[in-house]
PDB file of C-alpha atoms in Angstrom:
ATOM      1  CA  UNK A1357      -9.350 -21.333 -15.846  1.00  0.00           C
ATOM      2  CA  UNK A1358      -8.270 -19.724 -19.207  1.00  0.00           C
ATOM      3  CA  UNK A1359      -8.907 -20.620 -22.856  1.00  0.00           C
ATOM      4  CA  UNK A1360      -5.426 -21.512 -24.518  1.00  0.00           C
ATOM      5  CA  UNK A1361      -4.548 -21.522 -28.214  1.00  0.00           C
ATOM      6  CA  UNK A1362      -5.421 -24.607 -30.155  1.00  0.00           C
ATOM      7  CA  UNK A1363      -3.031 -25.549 -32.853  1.00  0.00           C
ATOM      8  CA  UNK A1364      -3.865 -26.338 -36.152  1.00  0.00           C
ATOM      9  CA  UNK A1365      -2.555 -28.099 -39.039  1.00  0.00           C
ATOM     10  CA  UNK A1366      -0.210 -28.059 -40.585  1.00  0.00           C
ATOM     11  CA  UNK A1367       2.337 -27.993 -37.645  1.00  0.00           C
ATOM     12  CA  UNK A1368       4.048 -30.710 -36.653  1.00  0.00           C
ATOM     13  CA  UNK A1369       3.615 -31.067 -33.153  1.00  0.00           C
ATOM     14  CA  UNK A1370      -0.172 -32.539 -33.919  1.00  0.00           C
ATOM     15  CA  UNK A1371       1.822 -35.733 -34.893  1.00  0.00           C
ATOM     16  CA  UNK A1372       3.574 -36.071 -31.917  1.00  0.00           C
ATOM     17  CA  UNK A1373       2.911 -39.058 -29.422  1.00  0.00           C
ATOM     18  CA  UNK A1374       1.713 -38.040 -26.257  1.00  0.00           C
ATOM     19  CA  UNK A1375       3.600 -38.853 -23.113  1.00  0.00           C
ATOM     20  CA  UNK A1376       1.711 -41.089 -20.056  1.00  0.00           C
ATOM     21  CA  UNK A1377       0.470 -39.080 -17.654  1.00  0.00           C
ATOM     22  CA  UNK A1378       2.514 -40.441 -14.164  1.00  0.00           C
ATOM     23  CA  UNK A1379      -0.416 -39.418 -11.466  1.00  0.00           C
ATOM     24  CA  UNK A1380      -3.444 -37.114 -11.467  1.00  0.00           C
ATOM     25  CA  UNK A1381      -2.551 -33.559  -9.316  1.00  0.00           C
ATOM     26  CA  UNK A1382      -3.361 -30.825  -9.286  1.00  0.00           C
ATOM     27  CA  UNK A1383      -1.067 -29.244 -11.999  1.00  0.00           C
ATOM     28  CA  UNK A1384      -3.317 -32.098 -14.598  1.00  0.00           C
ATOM     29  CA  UNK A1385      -6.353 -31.227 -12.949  1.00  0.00           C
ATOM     30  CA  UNK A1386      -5.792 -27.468 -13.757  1.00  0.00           C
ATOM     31  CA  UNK A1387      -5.055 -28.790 -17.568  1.00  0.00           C
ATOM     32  CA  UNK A1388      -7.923 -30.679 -17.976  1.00  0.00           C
ATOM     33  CA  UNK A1389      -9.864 -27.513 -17.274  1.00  0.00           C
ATOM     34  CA  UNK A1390      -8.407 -25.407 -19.145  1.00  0.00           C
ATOM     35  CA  UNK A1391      -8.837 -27.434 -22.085  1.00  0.00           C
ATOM     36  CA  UNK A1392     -12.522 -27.774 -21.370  1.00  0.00           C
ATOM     37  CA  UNK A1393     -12.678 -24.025 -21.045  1.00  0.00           C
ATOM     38  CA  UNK A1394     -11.041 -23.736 -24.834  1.00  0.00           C
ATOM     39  CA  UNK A1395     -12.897 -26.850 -26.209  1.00  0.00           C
ATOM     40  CA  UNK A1396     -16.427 -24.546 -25.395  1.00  0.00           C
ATOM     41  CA  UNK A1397     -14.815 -21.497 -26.423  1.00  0.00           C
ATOM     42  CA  UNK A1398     -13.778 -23.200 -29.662  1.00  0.00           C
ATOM     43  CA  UNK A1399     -17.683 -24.934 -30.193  1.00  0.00           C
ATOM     44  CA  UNK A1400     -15.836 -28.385 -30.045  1.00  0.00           C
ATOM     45  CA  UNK A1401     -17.161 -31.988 -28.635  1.00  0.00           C
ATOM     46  CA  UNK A1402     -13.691 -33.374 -28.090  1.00  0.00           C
ATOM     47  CA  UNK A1403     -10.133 -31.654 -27.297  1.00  0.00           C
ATOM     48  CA  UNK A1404      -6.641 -33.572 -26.776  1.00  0.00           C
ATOM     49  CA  UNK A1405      -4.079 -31.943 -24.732  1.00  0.00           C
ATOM     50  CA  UNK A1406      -1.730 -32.032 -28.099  1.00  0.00           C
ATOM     51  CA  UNK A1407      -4.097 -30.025 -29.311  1.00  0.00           C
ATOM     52  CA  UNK A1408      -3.106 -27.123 -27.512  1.00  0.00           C
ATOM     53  CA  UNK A1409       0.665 -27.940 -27.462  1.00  0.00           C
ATOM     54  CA  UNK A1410       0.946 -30.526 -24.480  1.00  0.00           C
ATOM     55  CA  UNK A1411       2.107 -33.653 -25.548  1.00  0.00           C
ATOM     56  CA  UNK A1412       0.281 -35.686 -22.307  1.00  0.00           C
ATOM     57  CA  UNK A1413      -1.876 -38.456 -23.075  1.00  0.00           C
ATOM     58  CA  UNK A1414      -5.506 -36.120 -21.710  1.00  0.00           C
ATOM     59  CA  UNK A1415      -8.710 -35.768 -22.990  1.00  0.00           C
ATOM     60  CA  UNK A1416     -11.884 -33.719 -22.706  1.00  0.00           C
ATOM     61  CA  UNK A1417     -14.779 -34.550 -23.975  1.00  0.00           C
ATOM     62  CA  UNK A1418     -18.621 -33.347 -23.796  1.00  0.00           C
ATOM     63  CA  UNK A1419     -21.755 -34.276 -26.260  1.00  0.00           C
ATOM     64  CA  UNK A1420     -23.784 -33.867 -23.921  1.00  0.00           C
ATOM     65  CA  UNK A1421     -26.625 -30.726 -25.108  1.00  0.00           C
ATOM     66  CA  UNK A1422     -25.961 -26.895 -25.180  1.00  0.00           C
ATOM     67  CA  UNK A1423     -28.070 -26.817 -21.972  1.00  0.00           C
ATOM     68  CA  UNK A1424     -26.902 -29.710 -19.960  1.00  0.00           C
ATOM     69  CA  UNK A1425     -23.311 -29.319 -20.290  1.00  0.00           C
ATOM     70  CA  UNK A1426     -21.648 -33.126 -19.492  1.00  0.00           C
ATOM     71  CA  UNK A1427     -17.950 -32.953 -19.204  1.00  0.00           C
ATOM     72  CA  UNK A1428     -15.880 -36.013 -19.234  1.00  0.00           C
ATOM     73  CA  UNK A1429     -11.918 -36.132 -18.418  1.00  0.00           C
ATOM     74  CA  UNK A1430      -9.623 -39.332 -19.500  1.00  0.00           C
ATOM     75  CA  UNK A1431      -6.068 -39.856 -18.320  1.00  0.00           C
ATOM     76  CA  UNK A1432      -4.152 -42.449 -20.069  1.00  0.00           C
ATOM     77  CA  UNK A1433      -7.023 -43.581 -21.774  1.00  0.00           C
ATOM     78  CA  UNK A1434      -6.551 -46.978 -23.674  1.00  0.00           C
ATOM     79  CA  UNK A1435      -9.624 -49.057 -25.775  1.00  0.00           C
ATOM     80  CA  UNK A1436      -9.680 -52.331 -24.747  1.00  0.00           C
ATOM     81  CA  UNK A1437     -12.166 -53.529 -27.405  1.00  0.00           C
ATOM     82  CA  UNK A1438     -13.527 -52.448 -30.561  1.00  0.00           C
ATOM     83  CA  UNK A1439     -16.763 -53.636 -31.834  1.00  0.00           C
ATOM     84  CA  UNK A1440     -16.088 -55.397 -36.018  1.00  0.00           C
ATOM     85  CA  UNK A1441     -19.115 -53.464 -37.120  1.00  0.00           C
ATOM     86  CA  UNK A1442     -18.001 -50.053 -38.400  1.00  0.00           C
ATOM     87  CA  UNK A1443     -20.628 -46.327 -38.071  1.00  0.00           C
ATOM     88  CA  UNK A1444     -19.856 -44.092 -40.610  1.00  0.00           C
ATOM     89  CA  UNK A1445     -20.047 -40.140 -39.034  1.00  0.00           C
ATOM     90  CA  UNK A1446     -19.261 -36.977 -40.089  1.00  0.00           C
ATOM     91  CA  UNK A1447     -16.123 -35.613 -38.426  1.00  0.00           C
ATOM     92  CA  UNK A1448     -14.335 -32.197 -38.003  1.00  0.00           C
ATOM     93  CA  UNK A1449     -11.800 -31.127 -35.803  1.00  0.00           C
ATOM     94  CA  UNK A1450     -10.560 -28.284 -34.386  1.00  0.00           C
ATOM     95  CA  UNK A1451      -7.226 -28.615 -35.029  1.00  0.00           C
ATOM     96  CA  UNK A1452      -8.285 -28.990 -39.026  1.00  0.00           C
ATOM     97  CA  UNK A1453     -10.917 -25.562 -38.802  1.00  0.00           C
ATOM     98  CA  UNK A1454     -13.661 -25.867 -41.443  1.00  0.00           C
ATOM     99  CA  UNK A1455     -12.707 -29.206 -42.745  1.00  0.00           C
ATOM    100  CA  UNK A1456     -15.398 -32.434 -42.191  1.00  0.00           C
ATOM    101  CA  UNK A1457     -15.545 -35.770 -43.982  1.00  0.00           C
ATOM    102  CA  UNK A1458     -17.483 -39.131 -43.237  1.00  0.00           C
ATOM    103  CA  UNK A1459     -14.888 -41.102 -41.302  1.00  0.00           C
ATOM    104  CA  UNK A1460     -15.462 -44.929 -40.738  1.00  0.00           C
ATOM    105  CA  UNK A1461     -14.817 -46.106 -36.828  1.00  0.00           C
ATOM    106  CA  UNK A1462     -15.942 -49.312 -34.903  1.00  0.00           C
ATOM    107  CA  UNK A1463     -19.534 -48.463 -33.886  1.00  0.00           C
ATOM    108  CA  UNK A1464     -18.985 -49.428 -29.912  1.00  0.00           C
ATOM    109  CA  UNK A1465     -15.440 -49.508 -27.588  1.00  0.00           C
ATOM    110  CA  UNK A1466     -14.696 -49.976 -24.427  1.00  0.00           C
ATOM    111  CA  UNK A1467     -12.263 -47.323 -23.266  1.00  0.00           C
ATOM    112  CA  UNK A1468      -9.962 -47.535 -19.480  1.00  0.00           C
ATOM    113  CA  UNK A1469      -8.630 -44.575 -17.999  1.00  0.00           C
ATOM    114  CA  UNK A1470      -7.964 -42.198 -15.151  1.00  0.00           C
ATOM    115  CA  UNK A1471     -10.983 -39.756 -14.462  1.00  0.00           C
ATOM    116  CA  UNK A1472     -10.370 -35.885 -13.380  1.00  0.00           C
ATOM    117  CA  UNK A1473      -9.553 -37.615  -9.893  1.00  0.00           C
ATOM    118  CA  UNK A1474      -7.195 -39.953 -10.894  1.00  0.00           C
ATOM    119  CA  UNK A1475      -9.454 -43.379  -9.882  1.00  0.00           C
ATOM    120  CA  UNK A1476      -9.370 -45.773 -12.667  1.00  0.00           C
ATOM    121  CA  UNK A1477     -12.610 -45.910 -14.726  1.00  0.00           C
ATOM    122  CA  UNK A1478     -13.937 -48.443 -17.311  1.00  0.00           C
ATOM    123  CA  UNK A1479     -16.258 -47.193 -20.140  1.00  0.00           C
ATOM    124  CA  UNK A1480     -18.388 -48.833 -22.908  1.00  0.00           C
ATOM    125  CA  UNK A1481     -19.135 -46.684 -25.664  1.00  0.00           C
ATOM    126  CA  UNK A1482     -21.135 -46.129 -28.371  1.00  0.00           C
ATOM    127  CA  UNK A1483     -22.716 -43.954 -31.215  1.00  0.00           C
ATOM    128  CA  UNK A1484     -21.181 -40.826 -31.026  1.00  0.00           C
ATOM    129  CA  UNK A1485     -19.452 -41.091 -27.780  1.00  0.00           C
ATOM    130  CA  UNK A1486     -17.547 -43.800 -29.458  1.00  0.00           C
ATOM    131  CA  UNK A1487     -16.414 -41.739 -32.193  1.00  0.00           C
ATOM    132  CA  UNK A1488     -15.162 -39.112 -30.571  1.00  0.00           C
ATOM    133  CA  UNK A1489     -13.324 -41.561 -28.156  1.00  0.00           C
ATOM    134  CA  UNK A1490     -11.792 -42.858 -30.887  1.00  0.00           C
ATOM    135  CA  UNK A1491     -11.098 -39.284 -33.117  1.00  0.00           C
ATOM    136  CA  UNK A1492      -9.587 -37.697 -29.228  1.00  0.00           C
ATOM    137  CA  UNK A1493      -7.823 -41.009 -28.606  1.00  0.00           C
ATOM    138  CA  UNK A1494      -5.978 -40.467 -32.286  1.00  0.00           C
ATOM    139  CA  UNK A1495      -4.757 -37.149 -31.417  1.00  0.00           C
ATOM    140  CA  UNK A1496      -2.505 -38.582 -28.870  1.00  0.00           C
ATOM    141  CA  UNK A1497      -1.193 -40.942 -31.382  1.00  0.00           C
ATOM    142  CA  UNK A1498      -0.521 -37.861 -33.750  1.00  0.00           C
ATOM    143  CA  UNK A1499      -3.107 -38.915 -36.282  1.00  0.00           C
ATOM    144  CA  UNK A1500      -5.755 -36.661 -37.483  1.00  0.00           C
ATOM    145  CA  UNK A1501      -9.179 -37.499 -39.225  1.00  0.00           C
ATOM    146  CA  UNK A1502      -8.242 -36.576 -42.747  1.00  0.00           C
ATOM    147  CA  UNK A1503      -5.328 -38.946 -42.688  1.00  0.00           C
ATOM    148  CA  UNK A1504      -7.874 -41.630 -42.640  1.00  0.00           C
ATOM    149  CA  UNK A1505      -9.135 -39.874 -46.478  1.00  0.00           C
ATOM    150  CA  UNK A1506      -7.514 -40.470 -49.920  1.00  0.00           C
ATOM    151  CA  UNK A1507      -4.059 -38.759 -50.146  1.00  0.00           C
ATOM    152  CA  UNK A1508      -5.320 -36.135 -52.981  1.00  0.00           C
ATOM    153  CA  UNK A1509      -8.113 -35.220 -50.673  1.00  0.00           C
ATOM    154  CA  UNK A1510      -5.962 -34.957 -47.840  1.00  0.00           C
ATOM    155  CA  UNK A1511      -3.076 -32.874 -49.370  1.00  0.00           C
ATOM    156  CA  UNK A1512      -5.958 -30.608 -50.972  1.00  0.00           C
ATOM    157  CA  UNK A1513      -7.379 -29.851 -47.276  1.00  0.00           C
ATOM    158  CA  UNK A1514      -3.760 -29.478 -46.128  1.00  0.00           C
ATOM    159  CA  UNK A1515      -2.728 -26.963 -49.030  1.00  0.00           C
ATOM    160  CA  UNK A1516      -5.916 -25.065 -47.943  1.00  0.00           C
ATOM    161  CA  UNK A1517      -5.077 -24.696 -44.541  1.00  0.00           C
ATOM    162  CA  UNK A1518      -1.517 -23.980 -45.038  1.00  0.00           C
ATOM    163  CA  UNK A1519      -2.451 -21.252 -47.275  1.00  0.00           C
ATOM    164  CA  UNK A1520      -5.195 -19.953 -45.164  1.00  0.00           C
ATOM    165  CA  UNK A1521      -2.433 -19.664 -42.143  1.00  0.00           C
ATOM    166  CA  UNK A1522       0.136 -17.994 -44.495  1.00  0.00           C
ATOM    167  CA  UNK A1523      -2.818 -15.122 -45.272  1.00  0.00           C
ATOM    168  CA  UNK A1524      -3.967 -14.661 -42.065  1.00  0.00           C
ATOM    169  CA  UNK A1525      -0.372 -14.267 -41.173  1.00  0.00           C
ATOM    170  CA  UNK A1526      -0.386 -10.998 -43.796  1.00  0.00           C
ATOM    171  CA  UNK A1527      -3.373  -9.457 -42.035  1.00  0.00           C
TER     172      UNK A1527
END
């Protein structure tokens, strides 16, 4: 297992689509842990293999509590249904470091997708499970969180980071 580099914006492979995943192996299996290995290094609920430069359609997730770690894995994940009421939750992103804003999502969603194994797996979820479904499941659509904001409070958090990255490229 190894902790890989997460990218973060701006850079323009964060809005690429992610490719299908054709079977679960080994060679994904490997993947998903090393993104789970980076998402805890990193402090982060939610990683998407774009994230770290892999355009496949994967996700890691856990919100599960510091002591009772809970990993979950989707392959190809796809909502099915999203509930009309909306929860409003603060989101960051690891990809966008230092960044959060209340982001409006459908409170529930059923989600189907191929676990860690490759069997096919139906979820319904809600709260913050949903949420980060939904933030993850942008990723591989190459939107971010802040593109959901007003454009002057976007390109402020984008001239931010882009200056942050040209400093720490000085140091």
């Amino acid at each position: 297992m190894a902790v890989k580099t997460i990218i973060t914006e701006p850079n323009k492979l964060l809005r690429q689509i992610s490719k299908p995943v054709e079977s679960v192996g080994k060679e994904e299996q490997q993947l998903m842990s090393d993104m789970l290995d980076t998402m805890y290094e990193a402090n982060g609920i939610g990683l998407a293999a774009i994230q770290i430069g892999i355009p496949k359609r994967i996700i890691v997730m856990d919100i599960g509590k510091e002591e009772k770690k809970e990993p979950r894995y989707f392959v190809n994940p796809v909502i099915m249904n999203k509930d009309s009421i909306k929860n409003t939750h603060e989101e960051g992103c690891l990809s966008v470091p230092d960044q959060f804003a209340e982001i409006d999502r459908p409170s529930k969603c059923e989600v189907e997708y191929l676990d860690y194994n490759g069997k096919k797996q139906l979820l319904k979820a809600d709260g913050l499970l949903a949420t980060c479904i939904q933030h993850e499941m942008d990723h591989l659509e190459g939107i971010l969180f802040i593109d959901y904001l007003s454009k002057l409070k976007k390109s402020m958090i984008i001239k931010k980071l882009s200056k942050l990255k040209s400093n720490t490229a000085i140091l």
